[in-house]
Short mmCIF file of C-alpha atoms and ligand atoms in Angstrom, two decimals:
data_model
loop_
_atom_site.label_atom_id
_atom_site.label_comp_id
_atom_site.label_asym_id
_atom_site.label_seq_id
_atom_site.Cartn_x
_atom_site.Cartn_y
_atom_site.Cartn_z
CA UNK A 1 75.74 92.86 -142.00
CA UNK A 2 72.57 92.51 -140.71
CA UNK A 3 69.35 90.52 -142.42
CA UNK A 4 65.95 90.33 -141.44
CA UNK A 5 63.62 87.62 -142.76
CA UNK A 6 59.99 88.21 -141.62
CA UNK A 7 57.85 84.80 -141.45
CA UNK A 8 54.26 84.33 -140.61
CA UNK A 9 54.85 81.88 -137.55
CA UNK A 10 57.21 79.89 -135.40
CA UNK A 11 56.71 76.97 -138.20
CA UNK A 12 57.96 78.95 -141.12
CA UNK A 13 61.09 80.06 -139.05
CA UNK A 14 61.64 76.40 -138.44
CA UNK A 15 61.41 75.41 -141.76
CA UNK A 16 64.13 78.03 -142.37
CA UNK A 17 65.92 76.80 -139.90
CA UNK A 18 65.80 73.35 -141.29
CA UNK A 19 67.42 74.74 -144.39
CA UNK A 20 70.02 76.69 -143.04
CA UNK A 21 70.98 73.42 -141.69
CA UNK A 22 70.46 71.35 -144.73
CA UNK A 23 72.90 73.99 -146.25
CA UNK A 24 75.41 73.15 -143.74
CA UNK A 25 75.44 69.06 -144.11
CA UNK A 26 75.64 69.69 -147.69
CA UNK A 27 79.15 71.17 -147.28
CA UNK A 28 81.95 69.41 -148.92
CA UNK A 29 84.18 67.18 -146.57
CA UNK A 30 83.37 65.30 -143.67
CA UNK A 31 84.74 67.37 -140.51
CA UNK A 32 82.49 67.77 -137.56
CA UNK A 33 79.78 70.86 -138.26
CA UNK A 34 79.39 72.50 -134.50
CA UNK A 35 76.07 74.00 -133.57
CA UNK A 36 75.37 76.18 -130.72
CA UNK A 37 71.68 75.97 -129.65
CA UNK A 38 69.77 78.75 -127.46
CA UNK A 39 67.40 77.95 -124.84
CA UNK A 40 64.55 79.77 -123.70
CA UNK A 41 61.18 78.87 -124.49
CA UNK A 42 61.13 79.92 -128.19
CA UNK A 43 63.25 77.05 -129.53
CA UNK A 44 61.08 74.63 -127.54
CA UNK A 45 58.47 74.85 -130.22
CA UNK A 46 61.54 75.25 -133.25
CA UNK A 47 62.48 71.68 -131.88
CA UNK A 48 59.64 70.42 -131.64
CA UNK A 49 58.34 71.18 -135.41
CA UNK A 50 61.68 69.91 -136.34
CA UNK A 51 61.58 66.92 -135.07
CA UNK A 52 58.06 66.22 -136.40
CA UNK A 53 58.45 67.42 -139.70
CA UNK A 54 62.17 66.21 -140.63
CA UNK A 55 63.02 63.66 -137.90
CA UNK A 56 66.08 61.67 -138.91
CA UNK A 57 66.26 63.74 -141.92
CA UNK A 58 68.78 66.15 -140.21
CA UNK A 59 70.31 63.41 -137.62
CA UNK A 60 73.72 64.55 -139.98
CA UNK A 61 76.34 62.45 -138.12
CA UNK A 62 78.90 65.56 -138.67
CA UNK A 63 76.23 67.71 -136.72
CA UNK A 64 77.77 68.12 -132.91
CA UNK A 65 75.16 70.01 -130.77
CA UNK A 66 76.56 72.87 -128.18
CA UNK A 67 74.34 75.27 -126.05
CA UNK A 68 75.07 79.18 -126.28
CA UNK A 69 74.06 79.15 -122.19
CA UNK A 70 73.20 76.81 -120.00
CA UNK A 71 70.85 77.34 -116.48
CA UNK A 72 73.32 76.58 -113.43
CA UNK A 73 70.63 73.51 -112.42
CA UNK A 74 70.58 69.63 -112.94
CA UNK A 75 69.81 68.49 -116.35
CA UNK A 76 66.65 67.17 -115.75
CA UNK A 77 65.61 70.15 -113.99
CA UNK A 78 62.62 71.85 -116.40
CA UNK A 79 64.51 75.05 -116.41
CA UNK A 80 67.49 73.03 -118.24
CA UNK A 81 68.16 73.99 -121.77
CA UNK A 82 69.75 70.24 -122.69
CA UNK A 83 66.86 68.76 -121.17
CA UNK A 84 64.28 70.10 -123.83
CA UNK A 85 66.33 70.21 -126.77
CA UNK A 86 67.27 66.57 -125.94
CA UNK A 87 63.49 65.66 -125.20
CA UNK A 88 61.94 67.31 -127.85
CA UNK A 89 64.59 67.56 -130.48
CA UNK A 90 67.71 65.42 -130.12
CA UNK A 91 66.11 61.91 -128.21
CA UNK A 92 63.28 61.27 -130.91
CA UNK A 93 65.48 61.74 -134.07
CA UNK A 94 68.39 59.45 -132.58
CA UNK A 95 71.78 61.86 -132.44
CA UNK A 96 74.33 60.25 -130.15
CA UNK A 97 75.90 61.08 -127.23
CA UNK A 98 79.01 61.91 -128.51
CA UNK A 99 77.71 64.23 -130.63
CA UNK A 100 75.87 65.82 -127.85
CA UNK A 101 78.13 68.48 -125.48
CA UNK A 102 75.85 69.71 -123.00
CA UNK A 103 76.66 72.33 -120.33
CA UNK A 104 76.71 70.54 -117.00
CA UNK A 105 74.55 73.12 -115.14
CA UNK A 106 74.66 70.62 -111.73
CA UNK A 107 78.77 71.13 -111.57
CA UNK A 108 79.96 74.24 -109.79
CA UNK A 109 79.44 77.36 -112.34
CA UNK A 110 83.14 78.22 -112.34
CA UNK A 111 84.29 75.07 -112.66
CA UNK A 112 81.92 74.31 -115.31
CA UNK A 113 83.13 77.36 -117.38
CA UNK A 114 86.38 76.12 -117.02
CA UNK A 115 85.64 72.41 -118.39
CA UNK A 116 83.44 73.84 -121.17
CA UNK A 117 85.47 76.23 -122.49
CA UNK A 118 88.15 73.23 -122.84
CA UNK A 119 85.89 71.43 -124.56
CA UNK A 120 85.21 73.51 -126.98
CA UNK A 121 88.96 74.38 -127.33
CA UNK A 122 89.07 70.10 -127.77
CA UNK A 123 86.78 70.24 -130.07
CA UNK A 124 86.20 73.14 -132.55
CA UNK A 125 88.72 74.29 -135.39
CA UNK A 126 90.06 78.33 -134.59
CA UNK A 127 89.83 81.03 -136.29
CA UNK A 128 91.28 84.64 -135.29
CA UNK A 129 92.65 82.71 -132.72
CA UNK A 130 89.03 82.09 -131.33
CA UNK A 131 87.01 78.76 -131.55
CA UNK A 132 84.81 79.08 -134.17
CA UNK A 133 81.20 77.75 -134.49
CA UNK A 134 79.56 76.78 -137.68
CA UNK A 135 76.41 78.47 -136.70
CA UNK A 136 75.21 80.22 -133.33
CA UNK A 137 71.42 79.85 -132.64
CA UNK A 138 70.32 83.11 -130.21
CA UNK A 139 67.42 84.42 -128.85
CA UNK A 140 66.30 87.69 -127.24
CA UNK A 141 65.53 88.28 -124.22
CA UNK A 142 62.85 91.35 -123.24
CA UNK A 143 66.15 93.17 -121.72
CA UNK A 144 67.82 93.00 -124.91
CA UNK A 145 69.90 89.94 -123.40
CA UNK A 146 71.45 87.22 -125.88
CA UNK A 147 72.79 83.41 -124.69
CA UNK A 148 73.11 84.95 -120.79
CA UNK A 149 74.99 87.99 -121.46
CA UNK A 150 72.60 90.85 -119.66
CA UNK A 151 72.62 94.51 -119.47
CA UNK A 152 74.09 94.11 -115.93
CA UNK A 153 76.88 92.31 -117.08
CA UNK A 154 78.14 93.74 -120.71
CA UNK A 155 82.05 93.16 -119.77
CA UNK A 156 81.33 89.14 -121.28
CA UNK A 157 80.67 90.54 -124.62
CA UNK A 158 84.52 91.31 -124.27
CA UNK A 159 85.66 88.55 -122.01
CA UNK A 160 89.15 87.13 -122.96
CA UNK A 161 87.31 83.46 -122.03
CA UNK A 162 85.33 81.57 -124.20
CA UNK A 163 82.58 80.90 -121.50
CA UNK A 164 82.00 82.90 -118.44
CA UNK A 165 79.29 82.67 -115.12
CA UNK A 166 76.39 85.19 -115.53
CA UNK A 167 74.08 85.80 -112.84
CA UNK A 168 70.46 86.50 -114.10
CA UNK A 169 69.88 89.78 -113.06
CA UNK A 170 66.32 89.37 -111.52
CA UNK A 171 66.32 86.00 -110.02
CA UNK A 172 69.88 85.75 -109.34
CA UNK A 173 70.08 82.33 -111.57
CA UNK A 174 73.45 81.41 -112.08
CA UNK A 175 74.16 80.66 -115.70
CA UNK A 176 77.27 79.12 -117.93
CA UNK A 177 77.33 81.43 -121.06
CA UNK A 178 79.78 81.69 -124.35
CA UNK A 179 81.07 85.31 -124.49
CA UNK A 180 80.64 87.92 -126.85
CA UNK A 181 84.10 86.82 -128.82
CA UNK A 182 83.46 83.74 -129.43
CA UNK A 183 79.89 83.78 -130.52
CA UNK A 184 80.69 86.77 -132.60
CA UNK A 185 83.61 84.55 -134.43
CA UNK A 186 80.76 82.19 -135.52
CA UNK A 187 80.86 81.56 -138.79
CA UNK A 188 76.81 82.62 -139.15
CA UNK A 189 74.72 83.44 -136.25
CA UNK A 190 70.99 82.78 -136.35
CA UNK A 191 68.69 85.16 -134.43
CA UNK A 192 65.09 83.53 -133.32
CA UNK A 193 62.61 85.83 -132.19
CA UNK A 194 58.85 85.97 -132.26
CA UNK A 195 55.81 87.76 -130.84
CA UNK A 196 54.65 91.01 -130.23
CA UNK A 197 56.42 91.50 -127.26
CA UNK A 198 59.68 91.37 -128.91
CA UNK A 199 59.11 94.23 -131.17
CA UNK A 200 60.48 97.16 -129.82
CA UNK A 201 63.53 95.29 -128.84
CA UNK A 202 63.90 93.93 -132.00
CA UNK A 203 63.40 97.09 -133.21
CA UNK A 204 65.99 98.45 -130.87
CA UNK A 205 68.48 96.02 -131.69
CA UNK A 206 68.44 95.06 -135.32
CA UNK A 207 67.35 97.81 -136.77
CA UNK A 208 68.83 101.03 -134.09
CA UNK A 209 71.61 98.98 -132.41
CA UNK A 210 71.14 100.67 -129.46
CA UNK A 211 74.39 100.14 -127.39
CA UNK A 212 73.20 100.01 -124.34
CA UNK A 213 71.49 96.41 -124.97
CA UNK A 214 73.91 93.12 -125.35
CA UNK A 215 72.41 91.67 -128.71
CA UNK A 216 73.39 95.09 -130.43
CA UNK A 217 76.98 94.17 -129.98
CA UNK A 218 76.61 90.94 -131.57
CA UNK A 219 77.83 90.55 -134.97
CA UNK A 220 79.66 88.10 -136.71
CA UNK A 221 83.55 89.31 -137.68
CA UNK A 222 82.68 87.95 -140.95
CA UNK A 223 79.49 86.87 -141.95
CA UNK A 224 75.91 88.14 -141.09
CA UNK A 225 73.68 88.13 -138.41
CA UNK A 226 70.42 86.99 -139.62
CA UNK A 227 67.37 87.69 -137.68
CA UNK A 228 64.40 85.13 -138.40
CA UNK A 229 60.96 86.79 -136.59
CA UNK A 230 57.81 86.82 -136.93
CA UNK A 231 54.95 89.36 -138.23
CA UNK A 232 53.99 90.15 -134.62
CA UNK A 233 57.62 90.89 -133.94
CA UNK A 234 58.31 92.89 -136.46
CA UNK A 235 55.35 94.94 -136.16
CA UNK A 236 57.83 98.31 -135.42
CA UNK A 237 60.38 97.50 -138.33
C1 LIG B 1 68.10 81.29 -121.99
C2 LIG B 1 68.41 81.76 -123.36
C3 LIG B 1 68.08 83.21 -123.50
C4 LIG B 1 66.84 83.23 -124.37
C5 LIG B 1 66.14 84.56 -124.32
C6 LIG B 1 64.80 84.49 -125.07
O1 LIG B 1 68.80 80.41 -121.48
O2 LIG B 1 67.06 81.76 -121.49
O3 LIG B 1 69.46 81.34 -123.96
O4 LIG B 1 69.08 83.99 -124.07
O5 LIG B 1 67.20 82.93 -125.71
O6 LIG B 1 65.90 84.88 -122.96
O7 LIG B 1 64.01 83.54 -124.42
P1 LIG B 1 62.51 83.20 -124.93
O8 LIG B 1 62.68 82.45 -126.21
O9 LIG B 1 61.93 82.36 -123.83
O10 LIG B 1 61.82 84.52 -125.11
#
Protein backbone atom coordinates (compact mmCIF):
# COMPACT_ATOMS: atom_id res chain seq x y z
CA UNK A 1 0.00 0.00 0.00
CA UNK A 2 0.96 3.17 -0.93
CA UNK A 3 0.22 6.73 1.08
CA UNK A 4 0.82 10.10 0.14
CA UNK A 5 0.87 12.92 2.69
CA UNK A 6 1.17 16.36 0.97
CA UNK A 7 2.88 19.13 3.35
CA UNK A 8 3.48 22.74 2.69
CA UNK A 9 7.41 22.62 3.19
CA UNK A 10 10.50 20.69 4.11
CA UNK A 11 9.61 21.78 7.93
CA UNK A 12 6.22 20.17 8.05
CA UNK A 13 7.72 16.87 6.56
CA UNK A 14 10.20 17.05 9.37
CA UNK A 15 7.88 17.49 11.91
CA UNK A 16 6.26 14.32 10.53
CA UNK A 17 9.18 12.79 10.54
CA UNK A 18 9.79 13.59 14.12
CA UNK A 19 6.60 11.74 14.89
CA UNK A 20 6.99 8.81 13.00
CA UNK A 21 9.94 8.50 15.16
CA UNK A 22 8.38 9.45 18.41
CA UNK A 23 5.97 6.53 17.44
CA UNK A 24 8.79 4.23 17.23
CA UNK A 25 10.61 5.01 20.83
CA UNK A 26 7.26 4.70 22.24
CA UNK A 27 7.19 0.97 21.38
CA UNK A 28 7.00 -1.42 24.20
CA UNK A 29 10.38 -3.18 25.18
CA UNK A 30 13.74 -2.03 25.06
CA UNK A 31 15.47 -3.80 21.89
CA UNK A 32 17.53 -1.69 19.61
CA UNK A 33 15.06 0.37 16.96
CA UNK A 34 17.35 0.40 13.53
CA UNK A 35 17.02 3.36 11.23
CA UNK A 36 18.23 3.60 7.78
CA UNK A 37 18.87 7.25 6.77
CA UNK A 38 19.09 8.56 2.97
CA UNK A 39 21.48 11.03 1.84
CA UNK A 40 21.22 13.45 -0.77
CA UNK A 41 20.67 16.95 -0.17
CA UNK A 42 16.98 16.80 0.92
CA UNK A 43 17.56 15.30 4.37
CA UNK A 44 20.30 17.89 4.95
CA UNK A 45 17.65 20.42 5.75
CA UNK A 46 15.18 17.35 7.54
CA UNK A 47 18.30 17.12 9.95
CA UNK A 48 18.87 20.16 10.38
CA UNK A 49 15.16 21.30 11.53
CA UNK A 50 15.36 18.29 13.65
CA UNK A 51 17.99 18.96 15.44
CA UNK A 52 16.87 22.56 16.12
CA UNK A 53 13.50 21.96 16.95
CA UNK A 54 13.71 18.56 19.08
CA UNK A 55 17.44 18.21 19.89
CA UNK A 56 17.93 15.62 22.60
CA UNK A 57 14.31 15.05 22.51
CA UNK A 58 14.76 12.09 20.03
CA UNK A 59 18.54 11.12 21.19
CA UNK A 60 16.29 7.56 22.08
CA UNK A 61 19.23 5.40 23.28
CA UNK A 62 17.39 2.28 21.42
CA UNK A 63 17.65 4.46 18.15
CA UNK A 64 20.82 2.85 16.05
CA UNK A 65 21.38 5.02 12.89
CA UNK A 66 22.22 3.07 9.39
CA UNK A 67 22.56 4.76 5.88
CA UNK A 68 20.39 3.28 2.88
CA UNK A 69 23.77 4.24 0.56
CA UNK A 70 26.76 5.54 1.20
CA UNK A 71 29.24 7.72 -1.51
CA UNK A 72 32.46 5.43 -2.09
CA UNK A 73 34.65 8.67 -0.53
CA UNK A 74 36.23 9.49 2.96
CA UNK A 75 33.85 10.49 5.59
CA UNK A 76 34.74 13.84 5.82
CA UNK A 77 34.56 14.27 2.24
CA UNK A 78 31.34 16.88 1.60
CA UNK A 79 29.85 14.39 -0.73
CA UNK A 80 29.65 11.88 2.43
CA UNK A 81 26.23 11.05 3.62
CA UNK A 82 27.56 10.24 7.49
CA UNK A 83 29.34 13.35 7.43
CA UNK A 84 26.13 15.64 7.28
CA UNK A 85 23.78 13.62 9.10
CA UNK A 86 26.48 13.41 11.85
CA UNK A 87 27.20 17.29 11.56
CA UNK A 88 23.93 18.50 11.34
CA UNK A 89 21.85 15.87 12.98
CA UNK A 90 23.59 13.23 15.09
CA UNK A 91 26.87 15.48 16.72
CA UNK A 92 24.63 18.40 18.21
CA UNK A 93 21.93 16.17 19.86
CA UNK A 94 24.68 13.76 21.47
CA UNK A 95 23.89 9.95 19.97
CA UNK A 96 26.92 7.76 20.53
CA UNK A 97 29.11 6.04 18.56
CA UNK A 98 27.91 2.84 19.08
CA UNK A 99 24.78 3.67 18.05
CA UNK A 100 26.11 5.13 14.94
CA UNK A 101 26.97 2.38 11.86
CA UNK A 102 28.19 4.37 9.14
CA UNK A 103 29.17 3.04 5.68
CA UNK A 104 32.93 3.33 5.40
CA UNK A 105 32.94 4.92 1.91
CA UNK A 106 37.14 5.29 2.19
CA UNK A 107 37.43 1.15 2.38
CA UNK A 108 37.43 -0.63 -0.95
CA UNK A 109 33.59 -0.73 -2.27
CA UNK A 110 33.51 -4.53 -2.35
CA UNK A 111 35.01 -5.03 0.63
CA UNK A 112 32.92 -2.54 2.26
CA UNK A 113 29.69 -4.31 1.04
CA UNK A 114 30.97 -7.26 2.43
CA UNK A 115 31.68 -5.79 6.11
CA UNK A 116 28.35 -3.91 6.03
CA UNK A 117 26.19 -6.36 5.09
CA UNK A 118 27.73 -8.40 8.22
CA UNK A 119 26.98 -5.81 10.24
CA UNK A 120 23.78 -5.54 9.69
CA UNK A 121 23.40 -9.39 9.79
CA UNK A 122 25.28 -8.65 13.60
CA UNK A 123 23.02 -6.42 14.32
CA UNK A 124 19.35 -6.41 13.12
CA UNK A 125 16.61 -9.09 14.11
CA UNK A 126 15.30 -11.21 10.56
CA UNK A 127 12.44 -11.51 9.18
CA UNK A 128 11.54 -13.64 5.90
CA UNK A 129 14.86 -14.62 6.37
CA UNK A 130 15.99 -10.96 5.53
CA UNK A 131 17.35 -8.32 8.06
CA UNK A 132 14.74 -6.21 8.82
CA UNK A 133 14.80 -2.41 9.48
CA UNK A 134 12.44 -0.59 11.70
CA UNK A 135 12.07 2.16 9.24
CA UNK A 136 13.90 2.97 5.79
CA UNK A 137 14.29 6.76 5.08
CA UNK A 138 14.53 7.18 0.90
CA UNK A 139 14.71 9.76 -1.40
CA UNK A 140 14.25 10.19 -5.16
CA UNK A 141 16.43 10.82 -7.38
CA UNK A 142 15.39 12.83 -10.91
CA UNK A 143 16.06 9.23 -12.66
CA UNK A 144 13.62 7.65 -10.55
CA UNK A 145 16.70 6.20 -8.45
CA UNK A 146 16.17 5.24 -4.62
CA UNK A 147 19.30 4.67 -1.86
CA UNK A 148 21.84 4.03 -5.15
CA UNK A 149 19.87 1.58 -7.00
CA UNK A 150 19.66 3.36 -10.74
CA UNK A 151 17.91 2.61 -13.87
CA UNK A 152 21.28 1.23 -15.17
CA UNK A 153 21.52 -1.14 -12.59
CA UNK A 154 17.82 -2.65 -11.64
CA UNK A 155 19.31 -6.37 -10.99
CA UNK A 156 20.06 -4.86 -6.97
CA UNK A 157 16.43 -4.47 -6.47
CA UNK A 158 16.72 -8.39 -6.64
CA UNK A 159 20.19 -8.98 -5.36
CA UNK A 160 20.47 -12.11 -3.08
CA UNK A 161 22.99 -9.60 -0.84
CA UNK A 162 21.94 -7.26 1.55
CA UNK A 163 24.29 -4.46 0.20
CA UNK A 164 25.79 -4.29 -3.18
CA UNK A 165 28.45 -1.61 -5.22
CA UNK A 166 26.50 0.74 -7.59
CA UNK A 167 28.22 2.86 -9.92
CA UNK A 168 26.43 6.28 -10.45
CA UNK A 169 25.54 6.19 -13.82
CA UNK A 170 26.70 9.76 -14.90
CA UNK A 171 29.73 10.42 -12.90
CA UNK A 172 30.79 6.97 -12.45
CA UNK A 173 30.71 7.46 -8.39
CA UNK A 174 31.10 4.35 -6.79
CA UNK A 175 28.49 3.81 -4.11
CA UNK A 176 27.72 1.08 -1.13
CA UNK A 177 23.87 0.59 -1.37
CA UNK A 178 21.19 -1.85 0.58
CA UNK A 179 19.32 -3.82 -2.13
CA UNK A 180 15.91 -3.91 -3.12
CA UNK A 181 15.16 -7.07 -0.57
CA UNK A 182 16.19 -5.83 2.21
CA UNK A 183 14.88 -2.33 2.14
CA UNK A 184 11.65 -3.70 0.90
CA UNK A 185 11.55 -6.12 4.21
CA UNK A 186 11.57 -2.85 6.26
CA UNK A 187 9.13 -2.80 8.54
CA UNK A 188 7.87 0.96 7.16
CA UNK A 189 9.69 2.83 4.59
CA UNK A 190 9.57 6.61 4.55
CA UNK A 191 9.72 8.39 1.17
CA UNK A 192 11.15 12.24 1.32
CA UNK A 193 10.66 14.20 -1.61
CA UNK A 194 10.15 17.87 -2.33
CA UNK A 195 10.12 20.49 -5.09
CA UNK A 196 8.82 20.98 -8.31
CA UNK A 197 11.26 19.13 -9.99
CA UNK A 198 10.26 15.97 -8.45
CA UNK A 199 6.79 15.98 -9.72
CA UNK A 200 6.54 14.05 -12.64
CA UNK A 201 8.66 11.42 -11.08
CA UNK A 202 6.73 11.34 -8.22
CA UNK A 203 4.01 11.22 -10.28
CA UNK A 204 5.54 8.40 -12.21
CA UNK A 205 6.36 6.44 -9.34
CA UNK A 206 3.78 6.69 -6.62
CA UNK A 207 1.01 7.22 -8.32
CA UNK A 208 1.75 5.12 -12.16
CA UNK A 209 4.52 2.79 -10.88
CA UNK A 210 6.09 2.90 -13.93
CA UNK A 211 8.45 -0.19 -14.03
CA UNK A 212 10.98 0.98 -15.75
CA UNK A 213 12.15 3.38 -12.72
CA UNK A 214 13.79 1.65 -9.37
CA UNK A 215 11.55 3.43 -6.64
CA UNK A 216 8.41 1.80 -8.40
CA UNK A 217 9.63 -1.54 -7.27
CA UNK A 218 9.93 -0.53 -3.80
CA UNK A 219 7.38 -1.63 -1.47
CA UNK A 220 7.37 -2.93 1.81
CA UNK A 221 6.31 -6.98 1.98
CA UNK A 222 4.15 -5.84 4.70
CA UNK A 223 3.55 -2.49 5.58
CA UNK A 224 3.26 0.76 3.46
CA UNK A 225 5.31 2.93 1.67
CA UNK A 226 4.55 6.36 2.70
CA UNK A 227 5.53 9.20 0.57
CA UNK A 228 5.94 12.62 2.57
CA UNK A 229 6.27 15.66 -0.35
CA UNK A 230 5.65 18.74 -0.73
CA UNK A 231 2.94 21.05 -2.63
CA UNK A 232 5.49 21.82 -5.37
CA UNK A 233 6.04 18.11 -5.73
CA UNK A 234 2.93 17.05 -5.93
CA UNK A 235 1.82 19.55 -8.30
CA UNK A 236 0.93 16.45 -11.07
CA UNK A 237 -0.85 14.12 -8.42
C1 LIG B 1 22.23 9.67 -2.33
C2 LIG B 1 20.85 9.28 -1.94
C3 LIG B 1 19.94 9.31 -3.12
C4 LIG B 1 19.07 10.53 -2.89
C5 LIG B 1 18.35 10.95 -4.13
C6 LIG B 1 17.62 12.28 -3.91
O1 LIG B 1 23.19 9.16 -1.75
O2 LIG B 1 22.30 10.59 -3.17
O3 LIG B 1 20.66 8.34 -1.09
O4 LIG B 1 19.15 8.18 -3.30
O5 LIG B 1 18.13 10.25 -1.87
O6 LIG B 1 19.31 11.12 -5.17
O7 LIG B 1 18.59 13.25 -3.60
P1 LIG B 1 18.17 14.79 -3.31
O8 LIG B 1 17.50 14.78 -1.98
O9 LIG B 1 19.49 15.51 -3.29
O10 LIG B 1 17.26 15.20 -4.42
Amino acid sequence: MTTVKIFPDINAIAGELAELLFGLASTPGKQPIHIALSGGNTPKLIFNYLAETYGTKLANKRFHFWWGDERCVPPADDECNYKWTYELWLKPIGIAFENIHRIEGERMPEEEAIRYSQQISHWLPVSNSIPRFDLNLLGLGDDGHTASIFPTNMELLHSENWCEVASHPITGQKRVTLTGRVINNSSAIVFVATGSGKAQMIKNVAIDSKSEFPASHIHPSSGEAIWLIDNDAAGLI
